[in-house]
Amino acid sequence: MPFHTTDTVCGIVGVLPETLRRWRRAGLISPPSKEGYSDAQLACALRVLDLTAGGNTLFDIHATLRWPGLALRGGWTFREEDMLQLLHRHTDDDVRREMRMMATDYCTDDFVNRCLRPLNLWLRSDASEGATERQGRFHAAVLAQWSLMASASARRAAIPLFLEASASRTALKSEWKPSG
């Protein structure tokens, strides 16, 4: 039976090692053996990826894997609603913490394209009271997340694949300095 390294599984699934570790801690996939990940574990990681692509929380996914007949009612709309509530009623630290958690729960492409980008567009068109402040807080949280991911990418000597969702490419490029 072939075994796969963490890097191989992450490459096939399309997630960062941090995301794979978070899925293991959540009990969604089992830890690798000394030899690495089995084909069954790889298949399970792909299943989790499929479920996270819909915006389901790790708690919801855990319940679905345990009880396959369970219908999920969450999704990206609920994640956006959660973020809007945080922006409206909670501190900047709470917003940044939730964004960090989401960035490790989901594949980066899904998180950016299915959550942050639509949320950014909605915030930019919002004309209600406090909209400018909420948009500013959102952008600050996005830039803070960008900074974390850029630092991690520089440590790994990789190119960060994160966020044109709410800041211009020029602004993001000027903040990211490759190592070496």
PDB file of C-alpha atoms in Angstrom:
ATOM      1  CA  MET A   1       0.000   0.000   0.000  1.00  0.00           C
ATOM      2  CA  PRO A   2       1.440   3.401  -0.966  1.00  0.00           C
ATOM      3  CA  PHE A   3       1.809   6.132   1.627  1.00  0.00           C
ATOM      4  CA  HIS A   4       1.887   9.868   1.089  1.00  0.00           C
ATOM      5  CA  THR A   5       3.810  12.639   2.834  1.00  0.00           C
ATOM      6  CA  THR A   6       2.066  15.669   4.321  1.00  0.00           C
ATOM      7  CA  ASP A   7       3.386  17.792   1.453  1.00  0.00           C
ATOM      8  CA  THR A   8       1.974  15.358  -1.099  1.00  0.00           C
ATOM      9  CA  VAL A   9      -1.443  15.261   0.573  1.00  0.00           C
ATOM     10  CA  CYS A  10      -1.481  19.068   0.840  1.00  0.00           C
ATOM     11  CA  GLY A  11      -0.515  19.354  -2.824  1.00  0.00           C
ATOM     12  CA  ILE A  12      -3.209  16.936  -3.973  1.00  0.00           C
ATOM     13  CA  VAL A  13      -5.917  18.378  -1.724  1.00  0.00           C
ATOM     14  CA  GLY A  14      -4.836  21.985  -2.287  1.00  0.00           C
ATOM     15  CA  VAL A  15      -4.562  23.094   1.338  1.00  0.00           C
ATOM     16  CA  LEU A  16      -1.788  24.360   3.558  1.00  0.00           C
ATOM     17  CA  PRO A  17      -0.186  22.037   6.128  1.00  0.00           C
ATOM     18  CA  GLU A  18      -1.781  24.193   8.855  1.00  0.00           C
ATOM     19  CA  THR A  19      -5.223  23.429   7.422  1.00  0.00           C
ATOM     20  CA  LEU A  20      -4.507  19.707   7.307  1.00  0.00           C
ATOM     21  CA  ARG A  21      -3.345  19.821  10.955  1.00  0.00           C
ATOM     22  CA  ARG A  22      -6.487  21.710  11.934  1.00  0.00           C
ATOM     23  CA  TRP A  23      -8.637  19.061  10.228  1.00  0.00           C
ATOM     24  CA  ARG A  24      -6.753  16.368  12.172  1.00  0.00           C
ATOM     25  CA  ARG A  25      -7.255  18.211  15.486  1.00  0.00           C
ATOM     26  CA  ALA A  26     -10.968  18.521  14.667  1.00  0.00           C
ATOM     27  CA  GLY A  27     -11.126  14.735  14.261  1.00  0.00           C
ATOM     28  CA  LEU A  28     -11.975  14.900  10.553  1.00  0.00           C
ATOM     29  CA  ILE A  29      -9.003  12.847   9.403  1.00  0.00           C
ATOM     30  CA  SER A  30      -6.758  10.535  11.385  1.00  0.00           C
ATOM     31  CA  PRO A  31      -3.072  11.318  11.962  1.00  0.00           C
ATOM     32  CA  PRO A  32      -0.610   9.732   9.566  1.00  0.00           C
ATOM     33  CA  SER A  33       1.274   6.595  10.488  1.00  0.00           C
ATOM     34  CA  LYS A  34       5.075   6.546  10.599  1.00  0.00           C
ATOM     35  CA  GLU A  35       5.013   5.761   6.888  1.00  0.00           C
ATOM     36  CA  GLY A  36       2.689   8.682   6.045  1.00  0.00           C
ATOM     37  CA  TYR A  37      -0.921   9.072   4.944  1.00  0.00           C
ATOM     38  CA  SER A  38      -2.748   6.112   3.398  1.00  0.00           C
ATOM     39  CA  ASP A  39      -4.959   6.306   0.322  1.00  0.00           C
ATOM     40  CA  ALA A  40      -8.005   6.082   2.628  1.00  0.00           C
ATOM     41  CA  GLN A  41      -6.781   9.090   4.626  1.00  0.00           C
ATOM     42  CA  LEU A  42      -6.158  10.984   1.385  1.00  0.00           C
ATOM     43  CA  ALA A  43      -9.711  10.151   0.258  1.00  0.00           C
ATOM     44  CA  CYS A  44     -11.025  11.391   3.609  1.00  0.00           C
ATOM     45  CA  ALA A  45      -9.082  14.663   3.240  1.00  0.00           C
ATOM     46  CA  LEU A  46     -10.616  15.120  -0.223  1.00  0.00           C
ATOM     47  CA  ARG A  47     -14.079  14.521   1.279  1.00  0.00           C
ATOM     48  CA  VAL A  48     -13.412  17.158   3.952  1.00  0.00           C
ATOM     49  CA  LEU A  49     -12.228  19.541   1.227  1.00  0.00           C
ATOM     50  CA  ASP A  50     -15.481  18.966  -0.645  1.00  0.00           C
ATOM     51  CA  LEU A  51     -17.503  19.711   2.481  1.00  0.00           C
ATOM     52  CA  THR A  52     -15.486  22.821   3.380  1.00  0.00           C
ATOM     53  CA  ALA A  53     -15.884  24.069  -0.191  1.00  0.00           C
ATOM     54  CA  GLY A  54     -19.538  24.567   0.660  1.00  0.00           C
ATOM     55  CA  GLY A  55     -18.605  26.772   3.609  1.00  0.00           C
ATOM     56  CA  ASN A  56     -19.563  24.254   6.255  1.00  0.00           C
ATOM     57  CA  THR A  57     -17.904  24.562   9.659  1.00  0.00           C
ATOM     58  CA  LEU A  58     -15.567  21.875  10.925  1.00  0.00           C
ATOM     59  CA  PHE A  59     -18.124  21.079  13.630  1.00  0.00           C
ATOM     60  CA  ASP A  60     -20.800  20.564  10.948  1.00  0.00           C
ATOM     61  CA  ILE A  61     -18.451  18.395   8.904  1.00  0.00           C
ATOM     62  CA  HIS A  62     -17.599  16.280  11.944  1.00  0.00           C
ATOM     63  CA  ALA A  63     -21.313  15.683  12.516  1.00  0.00           C
ATOM     64  CA  THR A  64     -21.839  14.819   8.829  1.00  0.00           C
ATOM     65  CA  LEU A  65     -18.996  12.313   8.835  1.00  0.00           C
ATOM     66  CA  ARG A  66     -20.380  10.719  11.980  1.00  0.00           C
ATOM     67  CA  TRP A  67     -24.022  10.748  10.811  1.00  0.00           C
ATOM     68  CA  PRO A  68     -23.988  10.614   6.984  1.00  0.00           C
ATOM     69  CA  GLY A  69     -27.724  11.242   6.664  1.00  0.00           C
ATOM     70  CA  LEU A  70     -27.449  14.626   8.362  1.00  0.00           C
ATOM     71  CA  ALA A  71     -28.304  17.564   6.096  1.00  0.00           C
ATOM     72  CA  LEU A  72     -26.065  20.609   6.489  1.00  0.00           C
ATOM     73  CA  ARG A  73     -27.741  24.003   6.633  1.00  0.00           C
ATOM     74  CA  GLY A  74     -24.650  26.210   6.972  1.00  0.00           C
ATOM     75  CA  GLY A  75     -22.548  27.359   4.094  1.00  0.00           C
ATOM     76  CA  TRP A  76     -20.855  30.512   2.898  1.00  0.00           C
ATOM     77  CA  THR A  77     -23.962  32.624   3.422  1.00  0.00           C
ATOM     78  CA  PHE A  78     -23.845  31.787   7.122  1.00  0.00           C
ATOM     79  CA  ARG A  79     -20.089  32.490   7.282  1.00  0.00           C
ATOM     80  CA  GLU A  80     -20.702  35.905   5.697  1.00  0.00           C
ATOM     81  CA  GLU A  81     -23.513  36.585   8.174  1.00  0.00           C
ATOM     82  CA  ASP A  82     -21.201  35.641  11.039  1.00  0.00           C
ATOM     83  CA  MET A  83     -18.539  38.034   9.770  1.00  0.00           C
ATOM     84  CA  LEU A  84     -21.066  40.847   9.322  1.00  0.00           C
ATOM     85  CA  GLN A  85     -22.260  40.336  12.902  1.00  0.00           C
ATOM     86  CA  LEU A  86     -18.687  40.451  14.141  1.00  0.00           C
ATOM     87  CA  LEU A  87     -18.028  43.640  12.178  1.00  0.00           C
ATOM     88  CA  HIS A  88     -21.206  45.187  13.509  1.00  0.00           C
ATOM     89  CA  ARG A  89     -21.060  44.191  17.187  1.00  0.00           C
ATOM     90  CA  HIS A  90     -17.618  42.901  18.188  1.00  0.00           C
ATOM     91  CA  THR A  91     -14.042  44.089  18.550  1.00  0.00           C
ATOM     92  CA  ASP A  92     -11.378  44.219  15.867  1.00  0.00           C
ATOM     93  CA  ASP A  93      -9.560  41.407  17.684  1.00  0.00           C
ATOM     94  CA  ASP A  94     -12.662  39.209  17.392  1.00  0.00           C
ATOM     95  CA  VAL A  95     -12.886  39.935  13.656  1.00  0.00           C
ATOM     96  CA  ARG A  96      -9.193  39.135  13.104  1.00  0.00           C
ATOM     97  CA  ARG A  97      -9.451  35.959  15.210  1.00  0.00           C
ATOM     98  CA  GLU A  98     -12.433  34.700  13.206  1.00  0.00           C
ATOM     99  CA  MET A  99     -10.676  35.492   9.938  1.00  0.00           C
ATOM    100  CA  ARG A 100      -7.558  33.583  11.089  1.00  0.00           C
ATOM    101  CA  MET A 101      -9.716  30.619  12.059  1.00  0.00           C
ATOM    102  CA  MET A 102     -11.544  30.628   8.735  1.00  0.00           C
ATOM    103  CA  ALA A 103      -8.252  30.905   6.852  1.00  0.00           C
ATOM    104  CA  THR A 104      -7.110  27.638   8.433  1.00  0.00           C
ATOM    105  CA  ASP A 105     -10.476  25.854   8.251  1.00  0.00           C
ATOM    106  CA  TYR A 106     -10.949  26.323   4.513  1.00  0.00           C
ATOM    107  CA  CYS A 107      -8.963  26.044   1.315  1.00  0.00           C
ATOM    108  CA  THR A 108      -7.570  29.517   0.575  1.00  0.00           C
ATOM    109  CA  ASP A 109      -9.267  29.715  -2.845  1.00  0.00           C
ATOM    110  CA  ASP A 110     -12.678  28.906  -1.354  1.00  0.00           C
ATOM    111  CA  PHE A 111     -12.190  31.270   1.571  1.00  0.00           C
ATOM    112  CA  VAL A 112     -11.205  34.148  -0.708  1.00  0.00           C
ATOM    113  CA  ASN A 113     -13.534  33.540  -3.646  1.00  0.00           C
ATOM    114  CA  ARG A 114     -16.638  32.283  -1.835  1.00  0.00           C
ATOM    115  CA  CYS A 115     -16.496  34.346   1.337  1.00  0.00           C
ATOM    116  CA  LEU A 116     -14.171  37.340   1.381  1.00  0.00           C
ATOM    117  CA  ARG A 117     -14.674  38.551  -2.181  1.00  0.00           C
ATOM    118  CA  PRO A 118     -18.520  38.510  -2.024  1.00  0.00           C
ATOM    119  CA  LEU A 119     -18.432  40.004   1.465  1.00  0.00           C
ATOM    120  CA  ASN A 120     -16.126  42.763   0.245  1.00  0.00           C
ATOM    121  CA  LEU A 121     -18.445  43.534  -2.667  1.00  0.00           C
ATOM    122  CA  TRP A 122     -21.434  43.628  -0.341  1.00  0.00           C
ATOM    123  CA  LEU A 123     -19.640  45.929   2.123  1.00  0.00           C
ATOM    124  CA  ARG A 124     -18.597  48.264  -0.699  1.00  0.00           C
ATOM    125  CA  SER A 125     -22.218  48.634  -1.809  1.00  0.00           C
ATOM    126  CA  ASP A 126     -23.635  48.982   1.726  1.00  0.00           C
ATOM    127  CA  ALA A 127     -25.094  52.455   2.317  1.00  0.00           C
ATOM    128  CA  SER A 128     -26.444  51.864   5.816  1.00  0.00           C
ATOM    129  CA  GLU A 129     -25.281  53.671   8.933  1.00  0.00           C
ATOM    130  CA  GLY A 130     -21.760  52.632   9.980  1.00  0.00           C
ATOM    131  CA  ALA A 131     -21.006  50.995   6.619  1.00  0.00           C
ATOM    132  CA  THR A 132     -17.773  52.904   6.070  1.00  0.00           C
ATOM    133  CA  GLU A 133     -16.491  51.881   9.502  1.00  0.00           C
ATOM    134  CA  ARG A 134     -17.423  48.209   8.924  1.00  0.00           C
ATOM    135  CA  GLN A 135     -15.710  48.219   5.552  1.00  0.00           C
ATOM    136  CA  GLY A 136     -12.594  49.783   7.083  1.00  0.00           C
ATOM    137  CA  ARG A 137     -12.554  47.195   9.868  1.00  0.00           C
ATOM    138  CA  PHE A 138     -12.980  44.404   7.325  1.00  0.00           C
ATOM    139  CA  HIS A 139     -10.116  45.721   5.196  1.00  0.00           C
ATOM    140  CA  ALA A 140      -7.890  46.036   8.272  1.00  0.00           C
ATOM    141  CA  ALA A 141      -8.642  42.397   9.201  1.00  0.00           C
ATOM    142  CA  VAL A 142      -7.938  41.272   5.631  1.00  0.00           C
ATOM    143  CA  LEU A 143      -4.599  43.091   5.628  1.00  0.00           C
ATOM    144  CA  ALA A 144      -3.717  41.606   9.024  1.00  0.00           C
ATOM    145  CA  GLN A 145      -4.494  38.134   7.631  1.00  0.00           C
ATOM    146  CA  TRP A 146      -2.465  38.936   4.522  1.00  0.00           C
ATOM    147  CA  SER A 147       0.482  39.881   6.708  1.00  0.00           C
ATOM    148  CA  LEU A 148       0.287  36.599   8.634  1.00  0.00           C
ATOM    149  CA  MET A 149       0.100  34.547   5.457  1.00  0.00           C
ATOM    150  CA  ALA A 150       2.857  36.532   3.737  1.00  0.00           C
ATOM    151  CA  SER A 151       5.174  35.972   6.704  1.00  0.00           C
ATOM    152  CA  ALA A 152       4.411  32.258   6.712  1.00  0.00           C
ATOM    153  CA  SER A 153       4.996  32.096   2.961  1.00  0.00           C
ATOM    154  CA  ALA A 154       8.316  33.915   3.277  1.00  0.00           C
ATOM    155  CA  ARG A 155       9.430  31.442   5.971  1.00  0.00           C
ATOM    156  CA  ARG A 156       8.587  28.584   3.601  1.00  0.00           C
ATOM    157  CA  ALA A 157      10.161  30.428   0.637  1.00  0.00           C
ATOM    158  CA  ALA A 158       6.819  30.165  -1.145  1.00  0.00           C
ATOM    159  CA  ILE A 159       4.710  32.707  -2.958  1.00  0.00           C
ATOM    160  CA  PRO A 160       1.622  33.692  -0.959  1.00  0.00           C
ATOM    161  CA  LEU A 161      -1.628  33.032  -2.775  1.00  0.00           C
ATOM    162  CA  PHE A 162      -3.828  35.320  -0.764  1.00  0.00           C
ATOM    163  CA  LEU A 163      -6.059  38.198  -1.282  1.00  0.00           C
ATOM    164  CA  GLU A 164      -6.872  40.615  -3.874  1.00  0.00           C
ATOM    165  CA  ALA A 165     -10.331  40.468  -2.317  1.00  0.00           C
ATOM    166  CA  SER A 166     -10.284  43.804  -0.581  1.00  0.00           C
ATOM    167  CA  ALA A 167      -6.963  45.487  -1.094  1.00  0.00           C
ATOM    168  CA  SER A 168      -5.273  46.391  -4.327  1.00  0.00           C
ATOM    169  CA  ARG A 169      -2.571  44.099  -5.649  1.00  0.00           C
ATOM    170  CA  THR A 170      -0.098  46.938  -5.519  1.00  0.00           C
ATOM    171  CA  ALA A 171      -0.694  47.519  -1.797  1.00  0.00           C
ATOM    172  CA  LEU A 172      -0.343  43.822  -1.044  1.00  0.00           C
ATOM    173  CA  LYS A 173       2.805  43.430  -3.138  1.00  0.00           C
ATOM    174  CA  SER A 174       4.444  46.366  -1.426  1.00  0.00           C
ATOM    175  CA  GLU A 175       3.888  44.721   1.974  1.00  0.00           C
ATOM    176  CA  TRP A 176       5.210  41.274   0.999  1.00  0.00           C
ATOM    177  CA  LYS A 177       8.964  40.923   0.947  1.00  0.00           C
ATOM    178  CA  PRO A 178      10.291  37.557  -0.211  1.00  0.00           C
ATOM    179  CA  SER A 179      13.015  36.074   1.930  1.00  0.00           C
ATOM    180  CA  GLY A 180      16.522  35.590   0.617  1.00  0.00           C
TER     181      GLY A 180
END
